[in-house]
């Protein structure tokens, strides 16, 4: 259980084009999804938090008009890199968090489940 | 401010020996701590978490971690390392701001297990 998929796994595009990355929770409903960016041999940098049916919350320094996030359903969030440039080349990882019911109450203590990542290369 | 530190960029151990990957944290209040592992060009895989209860937490693939409140540490351990354990390991703490479950990650530690 708790599988998160990303599509595509790898994409190469020309500078100036837009690229859409999908993140899906396959066997659970994800009320919250997160988008990260990771540079080689570095930690994950949180870009934004996406809640189903509402606008994403972006971290400081992340351009919301460049990185468009849509969380239209409880199993799908998309990240669109608009007008991509070579400096946008990176490894993008999504994660999803589910709610689990314990003792009749929602628990917010559960872990995030990560997708396999998308390698974006902008030429 | 909340933070997580992994003081070692790389840990080298011989196969069959015990391994420890260090993590210290700084949070106000009770911490929710996690360990994840990342293999090359892959996403992160959950290993274990500490929320409350027993200080020794057992996780996937034979890993365990010990929560030490006085030392503000949450070191990852395994009694006998395997070559296949070689990967990048991340310690994380749940952010207390908001209720989104946002994680704050350490910088990562590369574990190299040699045969």
XYZ file of N, CA and C in Angstrom:
714
model
N 0.812 -1.210 0.000
C 0.000 0.000 0.000
C 0.841 1.253 0.000
N 0.177 2.419 -0.070
C 0.808 3.728 -0.030
C 1.823 3.921 -1.142
N 1.377 3.745 -2.364
C 2.253 3.907 -3.521
C 1.942 5.229 -4.195
N 3.013 5.944 -4.533
C 2.897 7.220 -5.235
C 3.659 7.099 -6.548
N 3.027 7.473 -7.623
C 3.686 7.404 -8.922
C 3.891 8.801 -9.480
N 4.868 8.939 -10.344
C 5.121 10.186 -11.042
C 5.275 9.891 -12.523
N 4.797 10.836 -13.324
C 4.930 10.681 -14.763
C 5.173 12.032 -15.400
N 6.153 12.179 -16.280
C 7.065 11.125 -16.713
C 8.209 10.934 -15.717
N 8.990 9.905 -15.915
C 10.151 9.684 -15.053
C 11.336 10.534 -15.523
N 11.316 10.831 -16.811
C 12.416 11.612 -17.375
C 11.863 12.419 -18.548
N 12.239 13.676 -18.625
C 11.779 14.515 -19.729
C 12.896 15.470 -20.135
N 13.041 15.604 -21.435
C 13.997 16.550 -22.003
C 13.195 17.515 -22.874
N 13.389 18.793 -22.664
C 12.610 19.762 -23.433
C 13.501 20.931 -23.852
N 12.991 21.695 -24.791
C 13.709 22.873 -25.266
C 13.391 24.064 -24.374
N 14.323 24.965 -24.269
C 14.135 26.173 -23.487
C 12.926 26.945 -24.003
N 12.092 27.403 -23.099
C 10.911 28.180 -23.468
C 9.626 27.379 -23.498
N 9.740 26.075 -23.480
C 8.534 25.242 -23.479
C 8.072 24.978 -22.054
N 6.857 24.459 -21.938
C 6.296 24.122 -20.627
C 6.237 22.614 -20.468
N 6.443 22.179 -19.259
C 6.462 20.751 -18.961
C 5.530 20.466 -17.790
N 4.697 19.444 -17.937
C 3.786 19.065 -16.857
C 4.221 17.736 -16.270
N 4.285 17.702 -14.953
C 4.635 16.482 -14.228
C 3.438 16.075 -13.370
N 3.071 14.810 -13.456
C 1.934 14.317 -12.683
C 2.392 13.513 -11.478
N 1.667 13.655 -10.410
C 1.929 12.894 -9.190
C 0.611 12.257 -8.765
N 0.593 10.942 -8.641
C -0.632 10.234 -8.302
C -0.443 9.330 -7.081
N -1.403 9.369 -6.185
C -1.435 8.378 -5.113
C -2.303 7.227 -5.616
N -1.747 6.036 -5.666
C -2.397 4.929 -6.354
C -3.386 4.162 -5.487
N -3.152 4.101 -4.212
C -4.009 3.254 -3.386
C -4.468 3.941 -2.113
N -4.400 5.257 -2.107
C -4.931 5.997 -0.972
C -5.287 7.408 -1.424
N -6.068 8.071 -0.632
C -6.459 9.428 -0.953
C -5.519 10.402 -0.248
N -4.946 11.281 -1.016
C -3.954 12.206 -0.483
C -4.563 13.590 -0.342
N -4.842 13.982 0.881
C -5.382 15.319 1.094
C -4.325 16.383 0.864
N -3.082 16.008 1.086
C -1.981 16.950 0.914
C -0.872 16.314 0.095
N -0.381 17.052 -0.858
C 0.784 16.608 -1.630
C 1.847 17.694 -1.581
N 3.083 17.272 -1.664
C 4.209 18.183 -1.581
C 5.067 18.028 -2.835
N 5.629 19.155 -3.271
C 6.559 19.127 -4.395
C 7.923 19.592 -3.931
N 8.936 18.777 -4.277
C 10.304 19.066 -3.890
C 11.179 19.156 -5.136
N 12.290 19.834 -4.929
C 13.310 19.897 -5.966
C 14.616 19.434 -5.316
N 15.374 18.650 -6.051
C 16.605 18.124 -5.486
C 17.724 18.259 -6.497
N 18.820 18.893 -6.068
C 20.012 18.986 -6.890
C 20.937 17.819 -6.543
N 21.853 17.475 -7.451
C 22.691 16.288 -7.248
C 23.366 16.259 -5.879
N 23.201 15.145 -5.206
C 23.823 14.885 -3.903
C 23.469 15.945 -2.869
N 22.303 16.531 -3.007
C 21.839 17.512 -2.026
C 20.503 17.083 -1.449
N 20.107 17.823 -0.446
C 18.853 17.496 0.213
C 17.672 17.964 -0.621
N 16.495 17.637 -0.161
C 15.284 18.042 -0.849
C 14.894 19.447 -0.437
N 14.541 20.250 -1.405
C 14.067 21.600 -1.135
C 12.567 21.631 -1.404
N 11.799 21.906 -0.376
C 10.359 21.978 -0.546
C 10.004 23.189 -1.380
N 9.218 22.953 -2.431
C 8.787 24.052 -3.293
C 7.408 24.559 -2.875
N 6.498 23.611 -2.656
C 5.132 24.017 -2.355
C 4.361 22.877 -1.723
N 3.323 23.256 -1.018
C 2.392 22.308 -0.410
C 1.057 22.464 -1.112
N 0.512 21.339 -1.527
C -0.707 21.356 -2.328
C -1.829 20.640 -1.591
N -2.915 21.323 -1.348
C -4.082 20.720 -0.715
C -5.201 20.590 -1.724
N -5.855 19.463 -1.711
C -6.903 19.187 -2.680
C -7.984 20.254 -2.650
N -8.254 20.806 -3.809
C -9.340 21.774 -3.945
C -9.006 23.193 -3.536
N -7.774 23.449 -3.190
C -7.405 24.817 -2.815
C -6.078 25.195 -3.448
N -5.739 26.463 -3.326
C -4.492 26.928 -3.928
C -3.285 26.385 -3.171
N -2.226 26.178 -3.912
C -0.998 25.672 -3.296
C -0.331 26.763 -2.466
N 0.386 26.341 -1.462
C 1.180 27.259 -0.641
C 2.635 27.101 -1.036
N 3.216 28.181 -1.523
C 4.578 28.137 -2.025
C 5.569 28.561 -0.942
N 6.736 27.954 -0.990
C 7.803 28.343 -0.070
C 8.425 29.654 -0.558
N 9.050 30.308 0.369
C 9.683 31.586 0.039
C 10.716 31.396 -1.052
N 10.667 32.268 -2.040
C 11.639 32.217 -3.126
C 11.215 31.380 -4.313
N 10.111 30.679 -4.206
C 9.628 29.864 -5.318
C 8.602 30.666 -6.102
N 8.811 30.788 -7.405
C 7.922 31.604 -8.237
C 6.640 30.830 -8.551
N 5.537 31.289 -8.041
C 4.277 30.578 -8.243
C 3.792 30.641 -9.684
N 4.174 31.696 -10.398
C 3.755 31.802 -11.796
C 4.592 30.917 -12.708
N 5.740 30.524 -12.220
C 6.600 29.668 -13.034
C 6.329 28.191 -12.744
N 6.062 27.900 -11.507
C 5.793 26.516 -11.099
C 4.315 26.426 -10.686
N 3.491 26.071 -11.659
C 2.056 26.017 -11.428
C 1.666 24.658 -10.862
N 0.948 24.690 -9.765
C 0.543 23.452 -9.110
C -0.971 23.373 -9.053
N -1.472 22.224 -9.438
C -2.906 21.962 -9.410
C -3.162 20.654 -8.695
N -4.079 20.668 -7.754
C -4.420 19.456 -6.985
C -5.923 19.260 -7.108
N -6.310 18.781 -8.280
C -7.727 18.750 -8.628
C -8.501 17.625 -7.973
N -7.815 16.575 -7.572
C -8.519 15.452 -6.952
C -7.682 14.908 -5.807
N -8.249 13.989 -5.062
C -7.547 13.425 -3.911
C -6.456 12.444 -4.305
N -6.303 12.193 -5.610
C -5.269 11.259 -6.036
C -4.324 11.845 -7.075
N -4.497 13.105 -7.416
C -3.678 13.669 -8.483
C -3.294 15.114 -8.202
N -1.997 15.378 -8.310
C -1.488 16.744 -8.290
C -0.536 16.891 -9.463
N -0.547 18.062 -10.087
C 0.349 18.296 -11.215
C 1.208 19.531 -10.957
N 2.435 19.438 -11.441
C 3.370 20.567 -11.412
C 3.706 20.907 -12.843
N 3.448 22.138 -13.238
C 3.794 22.592 -14.578
C 4.910 23.619 -14.491
N 6.016 23.310 -15.129
C 7.134 24.253 -15.204
C 6.927 25.054 -16.475
N 6.582 26.309 -16.323
C 6.267 27.134 -17.487
C 7.516 27.842 -17.999
N 7.592 27.969 -19.321
C 8.729 28.633 -19.960
C 10.044 28.169 -19.316
N 10.278 26.899 -19.452
C 11.430 26.286 -18.771
C 12.749 26.815 -19.335
N 13.713 26.950 -18.447
C 15.063 27.358 -18.821
C 16.061 26.343 -18.286
N 17.268 26.334 -18.817
C 18.254 25.334 -18.357
C 18.447 25.299 -16.837
N 18.305 26.436 -16.197
C 18.492 26.438 -14.736
C 17.358 25.735 -13.992
N 16.280 25.418 -14.712
C 15.185 24.657 -14.101
C 15.462 23.156 -14.127
N 16.514 22.767 -14.823
C 16.874 21.347 -14.877
C 17.162 20.851 -13.475
N 16.495 19.775 -13.119
C 16.630 19.271 -11.756
C 15.864 17.960 -11.624
N 15.905 17.413 -10.438
C 15.131 16.215 -10.106
C 13.956 16.682 -9.257
N 12.744 16.452 -9.738
C 11.544 16.901 -9.038
C 10.857 15.690 -8.411
N 10.582 15.802 -7.140
C 9.974 14.688 -6.403
C 8.693 15.174 -5.736
N 7.668 14.360 -5.833
C 6.440 14.681 -5.110
C 6.260 13.698 -3.961
N 5.485 14.093 -2.999
C 5.112 13.175 -1.924
C 3.657 13.415 -1.576
N 3.068 12.433 -0.946
C 1.659 12.524 -0.586
C 1.478 12.075 0.848
N 0.544 12.716 1.492
C 0.257 12.369 2.874
C -1.203 12.005 2.985
N -1.453 10.900 3.647
C -2.829 10.477 3.830
C -3.247 10.723 5.269
N -4.512 10.677 5.442
C -5.036 10.745 6.800
C -5.350 9.324 7.251
N -4.989 9.001 8.427
C -5.358 7.705 8.967
C -6.180 7.935 10.229
N -7.174 7.135 10.340
C -8.077 7.316 11.466
C -7.648 6.433 12.614
N -7.369 7.041 13.722
C -7.005 6.282 14.912
C -7.924 6.695 16.031
N -8.492 5.744 16.630
C -9.372 5.993 17.769
C -10.460 7.003 17.421
N -10.940 6.907 16.226
C -12.050 7.761 15.818
C -11.659 9.174 15.479
N -10.355 9.458 15.456
C -9.936 10.812 15.112
C -8.890 10.765 14.014
N -8.879 11.787 13.183
C -7.837 11.870 12.167
C -6.487 12.056 12.833
N -5.502 11.388 12.270
C -4.148 11.537 12.770
C -3.312 12.286 11.764
N -2.602 13.275 12.223
C -1.730 14.005 11.311
C -0.278 13.597 11.493
N -0.067 12.452 12.148
C 1.296 12.065 12.477
C 1.913 11.122 11.447
N 1.163 10.804 10.428
C 1.664 9.789 9.528
C 2.688 10.361 8.556
N 3.462 9.427 8.011
C 4.578 9.831 7.180
C 4.125 10.205 5.783
N 5.012 10.859 5.060
C 4.792 11.150 3.653
C 5.301 9.980 2.828
N 4.630 9.730 1.718
C 5.066 8.700 0.774
C 5.516 9.396 -0.501
N 6.696 9.021 -0.966
C 7.327 9.747 -2.051
C 7.180 9.036 -3.390
N 7.051 9.844 -4.425
C 7.099 9.320 -5.773
C 8.529 9.031 -6.178
N 8.725 8.387 -7.324
C 10.066 8.004 -7.772
C 10.866 9.151 -8.360
N 10.231 10.297 -8.564
C 10.953 11.449 -9.080
C 10.880 11.584 -10.592
N 11.079 12.802 -11.049
C 11.116 13.134 -12.480
C 12.381 13.926 -12.752
N 13.166 13.410 -13.678
C 14.403 14.108 -14.057
C 14.079 15.036 -15.229
N 14.166 16.337 -14.994
C 13.903 17.328 -16.034
C 15.214 17.904 -16.543
N 15.388 17.838 -17.849
C 16.554 18.448 -18.490
C 16.057 19.438 -19.531
N 16.455 20.691 -19.374
C 16.053 21.744 -20.305
C 17.269 22.135 -21.143
N 17.122 21.998 -22.437
C 18.266 22.265 -23.327
C 18.324 23.726 -23.733
N 13.693 28.291 15.716
C 13.517 27.683 14.392
C 13.798 26.192 14.476
N 13.055 25.449 13.684
C 13.243 24.002 13.686
C 14.321 23.627 12.681
N 15.120 22.659 13.026
C 16.176 22.238 12.105
C 16.589 20.813 12.388
N 17.230 20.224 11.415
C 17.760 18.873 11.517
C 19.184 18.904 10.976
N 20.082 18.240 11.674
C 21.466 18.208 11.222
C 21.958 16.766 11.116
N 22.590 16.482 10.028
C 23.271 15.200 9.849
C 24.749 15.549 9.710
N 25.528 15.336 10.748
C 26.893 15.870 10.772
C 27.875 15.187 9.829
N 27.494 14.037 9.322
C 28.429 13.302 8.454
C 27.920 13.290 7.019
N 28.761 13.743 6.092
C 28.384 13.667 4.674
C 28.396 12.217 4.203
N 29.348 11.435 4.730
C 29.470 10.058 4.286
C 29.894 9.184 5.455
N 29.346 7.975 5.464
C 29.716 6.963 6.456
C 30.138 5.713 5.702
N 31.296 5.201 6.055
C 31.806 3.980 5.419
C 31.873 2.865 6.453
N 31.304 1.725 6.104
C 31.377 0.562 6.984
C 31.622 -0.691 6.155
N 32.155 -1.694 6.799
C 32.348 -2.972 6.127
C 31.099 -3.827 6.295
N 30.818 -4.602 5.277
C 29.652 -5.483 5.340
C 29.729 -6.384 6.561
N 28.596 -6.499 7.254
C 28.550 -7.323 8.453
C 28.794 -6.560 9.740
N 29.365 -5.376 9.614
C 29.597 -4.545 10.805
C 28.362 -3.721 11.126
N 28.248 -3.300 12.389
C 27.123 -2.416 12.709
C 27.328 -1.029 12.099
N 26.219 -0.367 11.799
C 26.308 0.976 11.236
C 25.473 1.952 12.052
N 25.928 3.186 12.054
C 25.190 4.277 12.691
C 25.246 5.484 11.784
N 24.104 6.073 11.520
C 24.020 7.332 10.792
C 23.405 8.347 11.751
N 24.124 9.423 11.971
C 23.751 10.350 13.038
C 22.770 11.430 12.571
N 21.933 11.835 13.521
C 20.965 12.900 13.270
C 20.687 13.614 14.584
N 20.753 14.925 14.567
C 20.337 15.717 15.720
C 19.291 16.711 15.261
N 18.463 17.126 16.171
C 17.358 17.997 15.801
C 17.251 19.153 16.776
N 16.536 20.166 16.331
C 16.254 21.318 17.177
C 14.819 21.733 16.926
N 13.952 21.444 17.880
C 12.549 21.844 17.776
C 12.063 22.250 19.153
N 11.033 23.032 19.159
C 10.387 23.350 20.423
C 9.222 22.384 20.585
N 9.063 21.822 21.737
C 7.997 20.865 21.935
C 8.429 19.459 21.552
N 7.459 18.586 21.422
C 7.750 17.181 21.116
C 8.013 17.019 19.622
N 9.120 16.386 19.283
C 9.443 16.227 17.857
C 8.799 14.983 17.254
N 8.443 15.096 15.988
C 8.031 13.936 15.197
C 9.154 13.714 14.198
N 9.853 12.597 14.315
C 11.083 12.369 13.573
C 10.951 11.205 12.603
N 11.624 11.312 11.481
C 11.523 10.325 10.419
C 12.909 10.036 9.835
N 13.052 8.830 9.303
C 14.207 8.471 8.487
C 13.713 7.948 7.138
N 14.376 8.452 6.082
C 14.093 8.007 4.731
C 15.396 7.583 4.072
N 15.285 6.697 3.077
C 16.444 6.280 2.293
C 16.171 6.561 0.823
N 17.203 6.968 0.115
C 17.058 7.251 -1.315
C 18.139 6.518 -2.099
N 17.703 5.719 -3.054
C 18.626 5.061 -3.965
C 18.786 5.944 -5.193
N 19.872 5.794 -5.958
C 20.149 6.698 -7.086
C 18.968 6.850 -8.037
N 18.674 8.103 -8.359
C 17.604 8.445 -9.304
C 16.244 7.888 -8.892
N 16.033 7.765 -7.612
C 14.745 7.296 -7.097
C 14.212 8.275 -6.066
N 12.922 8.124 -5.778
C 12.344 8.911 -4.696
C 12.774 8.371 -3.353
N 12.225 8.938 -2.294
C 12.583 8.514 -0.948
C 11.679 7.383 -0.472
N 12.290 6.463 0.251
C 11.523 5.367 0.855
C 11.511 5.547 2.362
N 10.351 5.411 2.948
C 10.191 5.560 4.386
C 10.829 4.375 5.109
N 11.614 4.670 6.141
C 12.230 3.615 6.951
C 11.536 3.457 8.301
N 11.401 4.577 9.019
C 10.807 4.514 10.348
C 10.472 5.909 10.835
N 9.701 5.949 11.926
C 9.340 7.230 12.512
C 9.238 7.111 14.014
N 9.450 8.226 14.676
C 9.196 8.324 16.110
C 8.163 9.420 16.323
N 7.089 9.029 16.994
C 6.057 10.011 17.346
C 5.985 10.118 18.867
N 5.832 8.983 19.506
C 5.776 8.941 20.958
C 6.019 7.501 21.390
N 6.194 7.282 22.692
C 6.326 5.911 23.155
C 7.764 5.468 23.309
N 8.012 4.206 23.027
C 9.323 3.593 23.206
C 10.383 4.364 22.427
N 11.505 4.634 23.089
C 12.563 5.416 22.450
C 13.253 4.664 21.327
N 13.192 3.351 21.358
C 13.810 2.544 20.305
C 12.734 2.174 19.296
N 12.930 2.654 18.090
C 11.937 2.442 17.035
C 12.517 1.474 16.014
N 11.745 0.469 15.680
C 12.194 -0.495 14.665
C 11.492 -0.194 13.347
N 12.253 -0.317 12.263
C 11.691 0.026 10.965
C 11.935 -1.042 9.924
N 11.936 -0.583 8.672
C 12.076 -1.500 7.537
C 13.527 -1.950 7.369
N 13.693 -3.103 6.719
C 14.997 -3.630 6.302
C 15.973 -3.802 7.470
N 15.477 -4.019 8.666
C 16.337 -4.264 9.812
C 16.892 -3.017 10.471
N 16.467 -1.847 10.020
C 16.935 -0.597 10.616
C 16.155 -0.272 11.885
N 16.813 0.435 12.766
C 16.170 0.942 13.964
C 16.786 2.296 14.290
N 16.093 3.038 15.119
C 16.605 4.346 15.524
C 16.261 4.569 16.982
N 17.145 5.289 17.652
C 16.936 5.551 19.068
C 16.722 7.033 19.302
N 15.590 7.344 19.861
C 15.275 8.727 20.211
C 15.891 9.046 21.569
N 16.695 10.108 21.619
C 17.333 10.525 22.863
C 16.994 11.992 23.095
N 16.077 12.210 24.001
C 15.583 13.574 24.209
C 16.657 14.481 24.811
N 17.441 13.957 25.737
C 18.447 14.791 26.396
C 19.547 15.221 25.427
N 19.854 14.364 24.481
C 20.877 14.697 23.497
C 20.282 15.216 22.190
N 18.986 15.327 22.143
C 18.244 15.753 20.936
C 18.761 15.029 19.705
N 18.833 13.714 19.820
C 19.350 12.929 18.705
C 18.362 11.836 18.305
N 18.531 11.373 17.089
C 17.684 10.299 16.551
C 18.550 9.529 15.558
N 19.545 8.840 16.071
C 20.501 8.147 15.219
C 19.917 6.868 14.629
N 20.225 6.634 13.381
C 19.777 5.427 12.667
C 20.834 4.339 12.842
N 20.377 3.121 13.101
C 21.322 2.035 13.356
C 20.878 0.757 12.667
N 21.879 -0.108 12.461
C 21.587 -1.446 11.969
C 22.690 -2.361 12.491
N 22.349 -3.494 13.051
C 23.365 -4.356 13.679
C 24.392 -4.917 12.696
N 23.946 -5.204 11.474
C 24.838 -5.838 10.515
C 24.553 -5.265 9.127
N 25.488 -4.483 8.605
C 25.273 -3.780 7.338
C 25.383 -4.717 6.141
N 24.601 -4.394 5.120
C 24.648 -5.105 3.850
C 25.133 -4.160 2.758
N 25.774 -4.724 1.743
C 26.215 -3.893 0.625
C 25.024 -3.159 0.008
N 23.879 -3.814 -0.019
C 22.672 -3.221 -0.594
C 22.111 -2.074 0.242
N 22.645 -1.870 1.437
C 22.225 -0.718 2.243
C 22.876 0.576 1.762
N 23.838 0.472 0.872
C 24.525 1.656 0.366
C 23.523 2.560 -0.342
N 23.388 3.772 0.154
C 22.382 4.704 -0.371
C 22.547 6.035 0.354
N 21.633 6.951 0.043
C 21.611 8.268 0.687
C 20.497 8.273 1.723
N 20.812 8.654 2.937
C 19.858 8.605 4.036
C 19.535 10.003 4.537
N 18.241 10.235 4.733
C 17.777 11.534 5.194
C 17.008 11.397 6.501
N 17.363 12.256 7.442
C 16.607 12.414 8.665
C 15.680 13.617 8.478
N 14.497 13.569 9.050
C 13.560 14.680 8.886
C 12.739 14.865 10.150
N 12.303 16.082 10.361
C 11.419 16.404 11.478
C 10.198 17.112 10.926
N 9.058 16.803 11.499
C 7.829 17.443 11.043
C 7.783 18.875 11.542
N 7.495 19.773 10.610
C 7.395 21.181 10.975
C 6.175 21.405 11.856
N 6.314 22.225 12.854
C 5.212 22.515 13.753
C 4.370 23.684 13.273
N 4.803 24.356 12.203
C 4.034 25.489 11.701
C 2.937 24.982 10.783
N 1.715 25.414 11.064
C 0.598 24.945 10.258
C 0.266 23.497 10.585
N -0.603 22.921 9.795
C -0.995 21.541 10.047
C -0.888 20.710 8.775
N 0.094 21.053 7.942
C 0.204 20.356 6.668
C 1.098 19.135 6.749
N 1.818 18.965 7.835
C 2.743 17.841 7.911
C 4.017 18.069 7.140
N 4.351 19.307 6.883
C 5.568 19.629 6.145
C 6.783 19.099 6.887
N 7.718 18.528 6.142
C 8.930 17.967 6.730
C 10.122 18.873 6.485
N 10.993 18.918 7.466
C 12.266 19.606 7.331
C 13.343 18.533 7.284
N 14.106 18.508 6.203
C 15.089 17.449 5.992
C 16.491 17.878 6.409
N 17.263 16.907 6.865
C 18.690 17.119 7.022
C 19.354 17.104 5.652
N 20.643 17.333 5.636
C 21.343 17.461 4.366
C 21.671 16.122 3.733
N 21.434 15.050 4.461
C 21.659 13.725 3.901
C 23.029 13.173 4.227
N 23.090 11.857 4.384
C 24.339 11.155 4.636
C 24.433 9.981 3.677
N 25.521 9.925 2.953
C 25.749 8.802 2.045
C 26.376 7.654 2.816
N 25.710 6.523 2.776
C 26.233 5.322 3.430
C 26.872 4.432 2.377
N 28.118 4.093 2.595
C 28.845 3.210 1.692
C 29.219 1.953 2.465
N 28.659 0.814 2.052
C 28.985 -0.460 2.698
C 29.860 -1.254 1.740
N 31.048 -1.589 2.195
C 31.995 -2.282 1.333
C 32.036 -3.765 1.671
N 32.143 -4.607 0.634
C 32.149 -6.059 0.875
C 33.426 -6.514 1.572
